[in-house]
Short mmCIF file of C-alpha atoms in Angstrom, two decimals:
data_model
loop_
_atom_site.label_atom_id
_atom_site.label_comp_id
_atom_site.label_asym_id
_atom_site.label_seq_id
_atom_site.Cartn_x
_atom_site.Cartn_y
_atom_site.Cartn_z
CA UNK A 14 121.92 130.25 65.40
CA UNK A 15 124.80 130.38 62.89
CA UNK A 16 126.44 127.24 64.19
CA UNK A 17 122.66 125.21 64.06
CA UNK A 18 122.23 126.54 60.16
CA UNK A 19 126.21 125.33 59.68
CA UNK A 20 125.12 121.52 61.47
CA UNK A 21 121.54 121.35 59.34
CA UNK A 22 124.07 122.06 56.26
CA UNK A 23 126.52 119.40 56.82
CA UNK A 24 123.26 116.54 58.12
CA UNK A 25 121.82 117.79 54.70
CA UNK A 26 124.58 117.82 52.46
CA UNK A 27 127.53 115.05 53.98
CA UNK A 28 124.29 113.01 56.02
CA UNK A 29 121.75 113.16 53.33
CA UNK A 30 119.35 113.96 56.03
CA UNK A 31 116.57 116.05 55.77
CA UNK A 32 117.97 118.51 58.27
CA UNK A 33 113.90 119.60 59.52
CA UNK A 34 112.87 115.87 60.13
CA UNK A 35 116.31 115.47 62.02
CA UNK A 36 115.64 118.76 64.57
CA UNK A 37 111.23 118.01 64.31
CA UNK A 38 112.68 114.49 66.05
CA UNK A 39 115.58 116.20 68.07
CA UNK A 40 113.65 118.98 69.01
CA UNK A 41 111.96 118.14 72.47
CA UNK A 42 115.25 116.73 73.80
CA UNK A 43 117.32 120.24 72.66
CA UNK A 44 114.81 122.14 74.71
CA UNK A 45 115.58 120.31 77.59
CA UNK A 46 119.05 120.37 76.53
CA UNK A 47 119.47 123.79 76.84
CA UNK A 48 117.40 124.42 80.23
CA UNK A 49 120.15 122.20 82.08
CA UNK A 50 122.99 124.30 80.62
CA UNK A 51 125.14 121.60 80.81
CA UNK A 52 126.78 119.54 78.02
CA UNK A 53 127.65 116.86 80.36
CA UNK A 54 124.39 116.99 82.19
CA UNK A 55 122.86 116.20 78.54
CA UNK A 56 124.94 112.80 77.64
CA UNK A 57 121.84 110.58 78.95
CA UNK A 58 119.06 112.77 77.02
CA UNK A 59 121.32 113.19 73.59
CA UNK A 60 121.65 109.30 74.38
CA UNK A 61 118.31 108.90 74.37
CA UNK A 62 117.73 110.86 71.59
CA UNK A 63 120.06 109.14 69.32
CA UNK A 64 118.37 105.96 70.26
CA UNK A 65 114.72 106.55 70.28
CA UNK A 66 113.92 109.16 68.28
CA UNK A 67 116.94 108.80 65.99
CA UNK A 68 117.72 105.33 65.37
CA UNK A 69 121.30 105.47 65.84
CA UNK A 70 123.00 102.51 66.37
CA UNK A 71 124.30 102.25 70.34
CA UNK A 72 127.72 101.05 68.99
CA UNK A 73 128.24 104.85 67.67
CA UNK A 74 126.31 106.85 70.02
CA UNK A 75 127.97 105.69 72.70
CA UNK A 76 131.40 106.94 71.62
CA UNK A 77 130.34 109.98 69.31
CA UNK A 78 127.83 112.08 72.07
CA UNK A 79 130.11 111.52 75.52
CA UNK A 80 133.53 112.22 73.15
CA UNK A 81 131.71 115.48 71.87
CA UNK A 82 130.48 116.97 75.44
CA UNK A 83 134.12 116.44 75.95
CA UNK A 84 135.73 118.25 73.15
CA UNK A 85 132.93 119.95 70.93
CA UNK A 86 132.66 122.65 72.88
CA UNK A 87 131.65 125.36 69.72
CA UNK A 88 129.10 127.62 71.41
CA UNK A 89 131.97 128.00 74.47
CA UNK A 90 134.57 129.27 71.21
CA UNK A 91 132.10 131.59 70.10
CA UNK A 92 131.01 133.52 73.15
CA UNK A 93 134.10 133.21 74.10
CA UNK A 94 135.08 135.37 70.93
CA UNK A 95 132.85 137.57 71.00
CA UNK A 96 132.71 138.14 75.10
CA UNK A 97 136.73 138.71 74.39
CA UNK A 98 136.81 140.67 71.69
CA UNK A 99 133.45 143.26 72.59
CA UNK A 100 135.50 143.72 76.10
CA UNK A 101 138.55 145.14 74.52
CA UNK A 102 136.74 146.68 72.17
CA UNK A 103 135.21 148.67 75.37
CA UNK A 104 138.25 149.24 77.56
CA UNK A 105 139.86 150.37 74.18
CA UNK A 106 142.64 147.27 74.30
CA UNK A 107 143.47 147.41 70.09
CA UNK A 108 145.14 144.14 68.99
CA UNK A 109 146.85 143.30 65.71
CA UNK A 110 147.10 140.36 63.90
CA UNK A 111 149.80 138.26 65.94
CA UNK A 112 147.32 138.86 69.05
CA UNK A 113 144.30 137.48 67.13
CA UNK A 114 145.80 134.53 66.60
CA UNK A 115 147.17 134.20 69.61
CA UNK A 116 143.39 134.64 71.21
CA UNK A 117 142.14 131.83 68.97
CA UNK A 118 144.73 129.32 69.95
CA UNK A 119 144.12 129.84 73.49
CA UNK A 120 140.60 130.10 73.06
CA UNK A 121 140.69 126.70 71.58
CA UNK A 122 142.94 125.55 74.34
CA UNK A 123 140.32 126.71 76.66
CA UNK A 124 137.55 125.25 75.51
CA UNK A 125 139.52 121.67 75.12
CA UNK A 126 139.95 121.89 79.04
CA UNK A 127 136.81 123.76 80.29
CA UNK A 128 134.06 120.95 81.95
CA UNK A 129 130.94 121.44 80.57
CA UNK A 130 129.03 122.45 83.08
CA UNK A 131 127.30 125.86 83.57
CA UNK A 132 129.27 129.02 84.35
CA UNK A 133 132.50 128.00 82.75
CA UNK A 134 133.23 130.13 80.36
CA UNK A 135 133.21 132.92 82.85
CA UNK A 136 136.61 131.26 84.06
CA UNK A 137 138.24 130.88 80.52
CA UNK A 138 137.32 134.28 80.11
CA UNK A 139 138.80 135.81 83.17
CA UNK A 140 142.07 133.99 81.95
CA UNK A 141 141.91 135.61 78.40
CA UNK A 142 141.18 139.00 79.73
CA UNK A 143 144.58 138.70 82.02
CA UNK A 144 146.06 137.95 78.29
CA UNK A 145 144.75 140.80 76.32
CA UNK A 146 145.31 143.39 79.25
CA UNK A 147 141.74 143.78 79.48
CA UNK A 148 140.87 144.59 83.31
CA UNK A 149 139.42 141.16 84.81
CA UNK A 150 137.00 143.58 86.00
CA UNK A 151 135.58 143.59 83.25
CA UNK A 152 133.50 140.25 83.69
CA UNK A 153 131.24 142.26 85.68
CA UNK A 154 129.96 143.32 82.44
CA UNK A 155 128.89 139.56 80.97
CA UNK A 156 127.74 137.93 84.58
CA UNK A 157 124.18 139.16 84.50
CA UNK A 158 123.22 138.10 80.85
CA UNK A 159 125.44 134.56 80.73
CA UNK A 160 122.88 132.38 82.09
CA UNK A 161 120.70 133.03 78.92
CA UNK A 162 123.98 132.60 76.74
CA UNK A 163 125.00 130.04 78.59
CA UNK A 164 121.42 128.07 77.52
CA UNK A 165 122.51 128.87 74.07
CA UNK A 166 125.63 127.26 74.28
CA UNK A 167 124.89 124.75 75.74
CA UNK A 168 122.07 124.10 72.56
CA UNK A 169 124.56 124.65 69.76
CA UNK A 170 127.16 122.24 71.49
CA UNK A 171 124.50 119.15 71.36
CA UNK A 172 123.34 120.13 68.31
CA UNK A 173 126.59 119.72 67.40
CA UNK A 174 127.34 116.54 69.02
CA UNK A 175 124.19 115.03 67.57
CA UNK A 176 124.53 116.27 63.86
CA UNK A 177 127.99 114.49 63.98
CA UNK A 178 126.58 111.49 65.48
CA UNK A 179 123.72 111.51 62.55
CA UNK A 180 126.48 112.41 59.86
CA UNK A 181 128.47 109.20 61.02
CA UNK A 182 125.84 107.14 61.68
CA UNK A 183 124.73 107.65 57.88
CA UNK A 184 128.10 107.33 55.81
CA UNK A 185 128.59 104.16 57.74
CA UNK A 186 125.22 102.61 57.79
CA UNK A 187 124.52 102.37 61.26
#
């Protein structure tokens, strides 16, 4: 929810874009966007969106939306975090600084190379558990509730590809 309030803010105030017309018009396609739970499942229907409900030129859309399922993978970094950080918070793993930092590069190295398809932060996650001596065990813990996070995601990281698409589409006049 944080990262949609940070996207309306930057379609508002770098898009000039009334950020409620923008997710009225985006709406229906984010719903479906975050049943599949896939960012690459959603090119087509952000695609869509950008074209039809949007009026985004095709010459941008079809760079911006398949180059940000690729690499705009926000909602992953979060959960990520959070999943990371609440786990060694439980085993009672305590970090310093130098290991915080160290989490957020490779959680941004992770999230680079993760597909986006559904389930795959569970991976990324088993590999920064190893790095914080959590027990990989500890996954158990997240399984059950990260198909409903994993919708979430998902959500944010369209909204995210789409705001940017909008953002672009409006400084350059397309």
């Amino acid at each position: 929810f944080t990262m949609a309030v940070v996207y309306c803010l930057l379609v508002a105030v770098i898009g000039r874009v009334n950020p409620l017309i923008m997710l009225r018009k985006y709406g229906s396609t984010m719903l479906q966007v975050f049943s599949l739970s896939s960012s690459n499942a959603s090119i087509s229907l952000n695609m869509e969106a950008c074209d039809k409900k949007l009026g985004i030129s095709p010459k941008l859309y079809t760079l911006s939306i398949p180059l940000g399922a690729t690499l705009n993978m926000d909602g992953l970094c979060v959960n990520l975090s959070v999943m990371a950080l609440s786990l060694a918070h439980i085993f009672g793993v305590q970090m310093n600084l130098s290991q915080l930092i160290q989490i957020a590069v490779t959680i941004l190295i992770i999230s680079m190379g993760m597909p986006g398809i559904p389930g795959t932060v569970l991976i990324g996650l088993t590999m920064l558990l190893s790095q914080i001596n959590v027990p990989v065990e500890a996954i158990s813990l997240i399984m059950g509730i990260y198909a409903i996070l994993d919708m979430f995601e998902t959500a944010s990281n369209c909204l995210g590809d789409v705001s940017a698409t909008i953002v672009v589409a409006r400084t350059e006049g397309m």
